[in-house]
Amino acid sequence: MKILVINTGSSSIKYELFDADHRRIMAGGLVEKIGEERGFHTHRKTMPNGETVKRVEKRLIADHREGLNRVVGLLVHPEHGVIADKIEVSAVGHRVVHGGEAFNSTVIIDEEVMAAIKENIPLAPLHNPTNLVGIEVARSVFPDAPQVAVFDTAFHQTIPMRAFLYAIPFELYENDRVRRYGFHGTSHAYVAERAAEYLARPLGELNMITIHLGNGASMAAIKNGKSVDTTMGMTPLAGLVMGTRCGDVDPAVPFFLANHLDMSLKDIDNLLNKDSGLKGICGTNDMREVIEKKEAGEERAEIALDMYTYRIKKFIGAYFAVLGSLDCVIFTAGIGENAPYIRELSCRGLNKLGIEIDLERNNKTGNGIREISSPGSEVKVLVIPTNEELKIARETKEAIEAHGI
Ligand code: AMP
C-alpha cells in the first residue's frame, strides 16, 4: 500500500510517499514559492540502499494544481520516480490545521467533512483555506484514491473544559466556539507513542510532558496517554516563546498598542505573530544563530534564551501539578532534538520534581531516541525525533483499513 502525505501551505506543498507495507519512505520533497516568479521544486528519491538522490527544479509554478501535477510527474518519472503510474497511490493523507470541535480523530474526506473544514475557516483563516485547496487539487489529480484528513487539533480534543475554556462570557464559547484548541497534535501524539514503545509500557498508563520546540513551539500534558492540557490556544500564538510569535502576553497589550501607539489590528497581528518571540528580543528567529550570538557575548541573545527556557520550565512545573505524577519528559522538533543547551536550561533545578539531566548524555548527538536523564532520575527525559508525515501516513492507512477500503 502506497500512501502520499501532503501538507499544503499558502504557497507550498510538502509531500512524502510512503510504502506502508514495508514502512519506508519512497520519495518526498517540497514545492515552494507557488505563484511567484521563480518557484522551486526539491524532490528526493530514496534508493534501495537507503541513500537519497535530490533533484531541484526552478521554474514558475502557477498554482497548487500545477504544483501537485509536477509532484506526480516526478513520482512517475522513469529516472527520478518511484512508481510506474499514479494509480499505485492507494490513499492521500492531508495535514489539516484546524478541526475545531468537529473532529477528534482522523477521517475519510467526504462532502460533509469538506463542509466542516470550511466552517472552521474563521478559526484558522490562513491555514484551512489552503488545506482545502490541497484536498480539492489532490481529489482531481488522484480521483480513485481516498482522501484522508489528519487534524493538528484532534489529539487535544480530550482536554477537559476547565483547561480549554477562557474566562470570558460563556456565550462566546457556545455561539462562537472561542476556546483553547491546541496544535502540533500529530507531533505530540507521535512522540508519546514512540516513548511508550521505548519504555515498553502501555501508552494508557503513562503520564508525560511533551515539548515540541520548532519554529512554532508548544507543550502538552499527557495523562494516561491522552492530552489534558496544552500551551497553544484558540490559535498557535499562545504559550511558549517561539521563533517569531510572542506566546503568552497580557491580553491587554494589544489595547495599549492600539490606544497609545495608534497601531491597527493588522499591525498588531503582524507584530505578535511575525516580529516577536526570539526575533523580537534579539533579532533572529533561528535558534542556531541565537546561541551563536549568545556565545559571542550578545546580551539580548542571552536574555532571549533565558526567557525561552524559563517559560518552558514554568510549564513543566505547572503540568507536573496537573498530572500529579510524571513518567517522562520528551523533547522534540528542530530545537528540542538538536539544542542540548536549551534542554539543559529548561530542566535545570528541577531535581526536586525528579527530573535530572545527565550532561554528558545530553550533549551527545544521535538520530534515534535518546535518553538524556541521569540513571538515578525518577522521571525519564527523552529526545525523540518527531515525524508528523509518518504519523499521518499511519493514521491514513488505519482509517482506510477501518472502512474496508
Ligand atoms: P523545525 O520548525 O522543527 O524545523 O525547527 C526549526 C528550528 O530548529 C530553528 O529555530 C532552527 O534554528 C532550530 N535548529 C535546527 N537545528 C539546530 C541545532 N543544531 N541547534 C539549535 N537549533 C537548531
PDB file of N, CA, C and O and ligand atoms in Angstrom, residues 14 184 212-217 243 278 284-291 308 332-340 342 365 386 388, ligand 1:
ATOM      1  N   LYS A  14       4.312  20.302   0.702  1.00  0.00           N
ATOM      2  CA  LYS A  14       5.332  19.384   1.195  1.00  0.00           C
ATOM      3  C   LYS A  14       4.748  17.991   1.013  1.00  0.00           C
ATOM      4  O   LYS A  14       3.559  17.783   1.295  1.00  0.00           O
ATOM      5  N   HIS A 184      -0.078  21.194  16.897  1.00  0.00           N
ATOM      6  CA  HIS A 184       1.041  20.233  16.885  1.00  0.00           C
ATOM      7  C   HIS A 184       0.587  18.877  17.403  1.00  0.00           C
ATOM      8  O   HIS A 184       1.402  18.084  17.882  1.00  0.00           O
ATOM      9  N   HIS A 212       7.450  20.284  22.167  1.00  0.00           N
ATOM     10  CA  HIS A 212       7.760  20.415  20.734  1.00  0.00           C
ATOM     11  C   HIS A 212       8.361  21.801  20.518  1.00  0.00           C
ATOM     12  O   HIS A 212       7.671  22.817  20.638  1.00  0.00           O
ATOM     13  N   LEU A 213       9.657  21.842  20.224  1.00  0.00           N
ATOM     14  CA  LEU A 213      10.334  23.132  20.042  1.00  0.00           C
ATOM     15  C   LEU A 213      10.862  23.255  18.620  1.00  0.00           C
ATOM     16  O   LEU A 213      11.979  22.835  18.316  1.00  0.00           O
ATOM     17  N   GLY A 214      10.038  23.771  17.732  1.00  0.00           N
ATOM     18  CA  GLY A 214      10.469  24.061  16.365  1.00  0.00           C
ATOM     19  C   GLY A 214      10.389  25.561  16.198  1.00  0.00           C
ATOM     20  O   GLY A 214      10.502  26.304  17.182  1.00  0.00           O
ATOM     21  N   ASN A 215      10.132  26.027  14.975  1.00  0.00           N
ATOM     22  CA  ASN A 215       9.928  27.459  14.817  1.00  0.00           C
ATOM     23  C   ASN A 215       8.677  27.878  15.595  1.00  0.00           C
ATOM     24  O   ASN A 215       8.658  28.865  16.302  1.00  0.00           O
ATOM     25  N   GLY A 216       7.616  27.059  15.482  1.00  0.00           N
ATOM     26  CA  GLY A 216       6.486  27.157  16.417  1.00  0.00           C
ATOM     27  C   GLY A 216       6.811  26.233  17.583  1.00  0.00           C
ATOM     28  O   GLY A 216       7.564  25.281  17.409  1.00  0.00           O
ATOM     29  N   ALA A 217       6.270  26.523  18.760  1.00  0.00           N
ATOM     30  CA  ALA A 217       6.613  25.667  19.905  1.00  0.00           C
ATOM     31  C   ALA A 217       5.402  25.484  20.812  1.00  0.00           C
ATOM     32  O   ALA A 217       4.621  26.420  21.009  1.00  0.00           O
ATOM     33  N   GLY A 243       9.762  31.235  17.667  1.00  0.00           N
ATOM     34  CA  GLY A 243      10.706  31.891  16.766  1.00  0.00           C
ATOM     35  C   GLY A 243      10.324  33.342  16.528  1.00  0.00           C
ATOM     36  O   GLY A 243      11.100  34.264  16.787  1.00  0.00           O
ATOM     37  N   LEU A 278      11.711  35.077  19.789  1.00  0.00           N
ATOM     38  CA  LEU A 278      13.176  35.226  19.782  1.00  0.00           C
ATOM     39  C   LEU A 278      13.584  36.396  18.899  1.00  0.00           C
ATOM     40  O   LEU A 278      14.451  37.194  19.238  1.00  0.00           O
ATOM     41  N   THR A 284      16.812  37.562  15.656  1.00  0.00           N
ATOM     42  CA  THR A 284      16.751  36.397  14.768  1.00  0.00           C
ATOM     43  C   THR A 284      15.854  35.319  15.375  1.00  0.00           C
ATOM     44  O   THR A 284      15.800  35.163  16.590  1.00  0.00           O
ATOM     45  N   ASN A 285      15.155  34.588  14.472  1.00  0.00           N
ATOM     46  CA  ASN A 285      14.292  33.519  14.973  1.00  0.00           C
ATOM     47  C   ASN A 285      14.964  32.152  14.834  1.00  0.00           C
ATOM     48  O   ASN A 285      14.411  31.146  15.192  1.00  0.00           O
ATOM     49  N   ASP A 286      16.175  32.149  14.281  1.00  0.00           N
ATOM     50  CA  ASP A 286      16.885  30.884  14.097  1.00  0.00           C
ATOM     51  C   ASP A 286      17.679  30.567  15.367  1.00  0.00           C
ATOM     52  O   ASP A 286      18.620  31.290  15.712  1.00  0.00           O
ATOM     53  N   MET A 287      17.295  29.483  16.041  1.00  0.00           N
ATOM     54  CA  MET A 287      17.911  29.185  17.334  1.00  0.00           C
ATOM     55  C   MET A 287      19.419  29.005  17.239  1.00  0.00           C
ATOM     56  O   MET A 287      20.158  29.372  18.153  1.00  0.00           O
ATOM     57  N   ARG A 288      19.900  28.452  16.104  1.00  0.00           N
ATOM     58  CA  ARG A 288      21.359  28.296  15.963  1.00  0.00           C
ATOM     59  C   ARG A 288      22.046  29.653  16.053  1.00  0.00           C
ATOM     60  O   ARG A 288      23.055  29.816  16.736  1.00  0.00           O
ATOM     61  N   GLU A 289      21.439  30.643  15.396  1.00  0.00           N
ATOM     62  CA  GLU A 289      22.038  31.988  15.414  1.00  0.00           C
ATOM     63  C   GLU A 289      21.918  32.622  16.797  1.00  0.00           C
ATOM     64  O   GLU A 289      22.827  33.321  17.238  1.00  0.00           O
ATOM     65  N   VAL A 290      20.795  32.364  17.476  1.00  0.00           N
ATOM     66  CA  VAL A 290      20.631  32.944  18.821  1.00  0.00           C
ATOM     67  C   VAL A 290      21.737  32.418  19.728  1.00  0.00           C
ATOM     68  O   VAL A 290      22.384  33.186  20.458  1.00  0.00           O
ATOM     69  N   ILE A 291      21.984  31.098  19.647  1.00  0.00           N
ATOM     70  CA  ILE A 291      23.015  30.504  20.506  1.00  0.00           C
ATOM     71  C   ILE A 291      24.402  31.053  20.126  1.00  0.00           C
ATOM     72  O   ILE A 291      25.203  31.398  20.997  1.00  0.00           O
ATOM     73  N   TYR A 308      13.202  32.146  26.973  1.00  0.00           N
ATOM     74  CA  TYR A 308      12.722  30.964  26.244  1.00  0.00           C
ATOM     75  C   TYR A 308      12.672  29.738  27.168  1.00  0.00           C
ATOM     76  O   TYR A 308      11.678  29.025  27.232  1.00  0.00           O
ATOM     77  N   THR A 332      11.287  17.376  21.475  1.00  0.00           N
ATOM     78  CA  THR A 332      11.259  17.038  20.056  1.00  0.00           C
ATOM     79  C   THR A 332      11.284  18.278  19.170  1.00  0.00           C
ATOM     80  O   THR A 332      11.242  19.407  19.672  1.00  0.00           O
ATOM     81  N   ALA A 333      11.340  18.048  17.852  1.00  0.00           N
ATOM     82  CA  ALA A 333      11.394  19.080  16.784  1.00  0.00           C
ATOM     83  C   ALA A 333      12.775  19.744  16.736  1.00  0.00           C
ATOM     84  O   ALA A 333      13.632  19.456  17.564  1.00  0.00           O
ATOM     85  N   GLY A 334      12.963  20.634  15.729  1.00  0.00           N
ATOM     86  CA  GLY A 334      14.285  21.177  15.403  1.00  0.00           C
ATOM     87  C   GLY A 334      15.134  21.564  16.605  1.00  0.00           C
ATOM     88  O   GLY A 334      16.286  21.136  16.725  1.00  0.00           O
ATOM     89  N   ILE A 335      14.575  22.351  17.516  1.00  0.00           N
ATOM     90  CA  ILE A 335      15.340  22.814  18.675  1.00  0.00           C
ATOM     91  C   ILE A 335      15.398  21.723  19.749  1.00  0.00           C
ATOM     92  O   ILE A 335      16.456  21.422  20.300  1.00  0.00           O
ATOM     93  N   GLY A 336      14.246  21.113  20.017  1.00  0.00           N
ATOM     94  CA  GLY A 336      14.186  20.068  21.054  1.00  0.00           C
ATOM     95  C   GLY A 336      15.131  18.910  20.752  1.00  0.00           C
ATOM     96  O   GLY A 336      15.734  18.327  21.655  1.00  0.00           O
ATOM     97  N   GLU A 337      15.291  18.593  19.459  1.00  0.00           N
ATOM     98  CA  GLU A 337      16.140  17.453  19.088  1.00  0.00           C
ATOM     99  C   GLU A 337      17.619  17.815  19.003  1.00  0.00           C
ATOM    100  O   GLU A 337      18.472  16.961  19.157  1.00  0.00           O
ATOM    101  N   ASN A 338      17.900  19.104  18.718  1.00  0.00           N
ATOM    102  CA  ASN A 338      19.285  19.476  18.369  1.00  0.00           C
ATOM    103  C   ASN A 338      19.971  20.474  19.288  1.00  0.00           C
ATOM    104  O   ASN A 338      21.122  20.800  19.037  1.00  0.00           O
ATOM    105  N   ALA A 339      19.287  20.979  20.279  1.00  0.00           N
ATOM    106  CA  ALA A 339      19.909  22.021  21.102  1.00  0.00           C
ATOM    107  C   ALA A 339      20.033  21.587  22.565  1.00  0.00           C
ATOM    108  O   ALA A 339      19.153  21.877  23.388  1.00  0.00           O
ATOM    109  N   PRO A 340      21.161  20.904  22.906  1.00  0.00           N
ATOM    110  CA  PRO A 340      21.334  20.424  24.281  1.00  0.00           C
ATOM    111  C   PRO A 340      21.270  21.553  25.304  1.00  0.00           C
ATOM    112  O   PRO A 340      20.756  21.368  26.417  1.00  0.00           O
ATOM    113  N   ILE A 342      19.454  24.216  25.327  1.00  0.00           N
ATOM    114  CA  ILE A 342      18.060  24.565  25.645  1.00  0.00           C
ATOM    115  C   ILE A 342      17.451  23.508  26.574  1.00  0.00           C
ATOM    116  O   ILE A 342      16.761  23.828  27.545  1.00  0.00           O
ATOM    117  N   THR A 365      25.236  13.660  20.326  1.00  0.00           N
ATOM    118  CA  THR A 365      24.291  13.783  19.211  1.00  0.00           C
ATOM    119  C   THR A 365      23.912  12.386  18.725  1.00  0.00           C
ATOM    120  O   THR A 365      24.620  11.415  18.987  1.00  0.00           O
ATOM    121  N   THR A 386      10.650  13.845  15.981  1.00  0.00           N
ATOM    122  CA  THR A 386       9.248  13.773  15.567  1.00  0.00           C
ATOM    123  C   THR A 386       9.177  13.379  14.093  1.00  0.00           C
ATOM    124  O   THR A 386      10.150  13.496  13.348  1.00  0.00           O
ATOM    125  N   GLU A 388       5.918  13.878  11.741  1.00  0.00           N
ATOM    126  CA  GLU A 388       4.487  14.106  11.547  1.00  0.00           C
ATOM    127  C   GLU A 388       3.984  13.418  10.285  1.00  0.00           C
ATOM    128  O   GLU A 388       2.870  12.896  10.250  1.00  0.00           O
TER     129      GLU A 388
HETATM  130  P1  AMP B   1      11.504  22.984  12.961  1.00  0.00           P
HETATM  131  O1  AMP B   1      10.405  24.004  12.891  1.00  0.00           O
HETATM  132  O2  AMP B   1      11.141  21.768  13.753  1.00  0.00           O
HETATM  133  O3  AMP B   1      12.131  22.662  11.641  1.00  0.00           O
HETATM  134  O4  AMP B   1      12.689  23.694  13.809  1.00  0.00           O
HETATM  135  C1  AMP B   1      13.318  24.870  13.372  1.00  0.00           C
HETATM  136  C2  AMP B   1      14.216  25.409  14.479  1.00  0.00           C
HETATM  137  O5  AMP B   1      15.173  24.403  14.868  1.00  0.00           O
HETATM  138  C3  AMP B   1      15.022  26.638  14.079  1.00  0.00           C
HETATM  139  O6  AMP B   1      14.951  27.625  15.094  1.00  0.00           O
HETATM  140  C4  AMP B   1      16.444  26.112  13.975  1.00  0.00           C
HETATM  141  O7  AMP B   1      17.378  27.113  14.282  1.00  0.00           O
HETATM  142  C5  AMP B   1      16.436  25.048  15.060  1.00  0.00           C
HETATM  143  N1  AMP B   1      17.554  24.121  14.923  1.00  0.00           N
HETATM  144  C6  AMP B   1      17.796  23.236  13.951  1.00  0.00           C
HETATM  145  N2  AMP B   1      18.992  22.621  14.157  1.00  0.00           N
HETATM  146  C7  AMP B   1      19.512  23.158  15.298  1.00  0.00           C
HETATM  147  C8  AMP B   1      20.716  22.946  16.053  1.00  0.00           C
HETATM  148  N3  AMP B   1      21.626  22.077  15.667  1.00  0.00           N
HETATM  149  N4  AMP B   1      20.887  23.681  17.181  1.00  0.00           N
HETATM  150  C9  AMP B   1      19.957  24.574  17.579  1.00  0.00           C
HETATM  151  N5  AMP B   1      18.817  24.808  16.918  1.00  0.00           N
HETATM  152  C10 AMP B   1      18.582  24.114  15.803  1.00  0.00           C
END
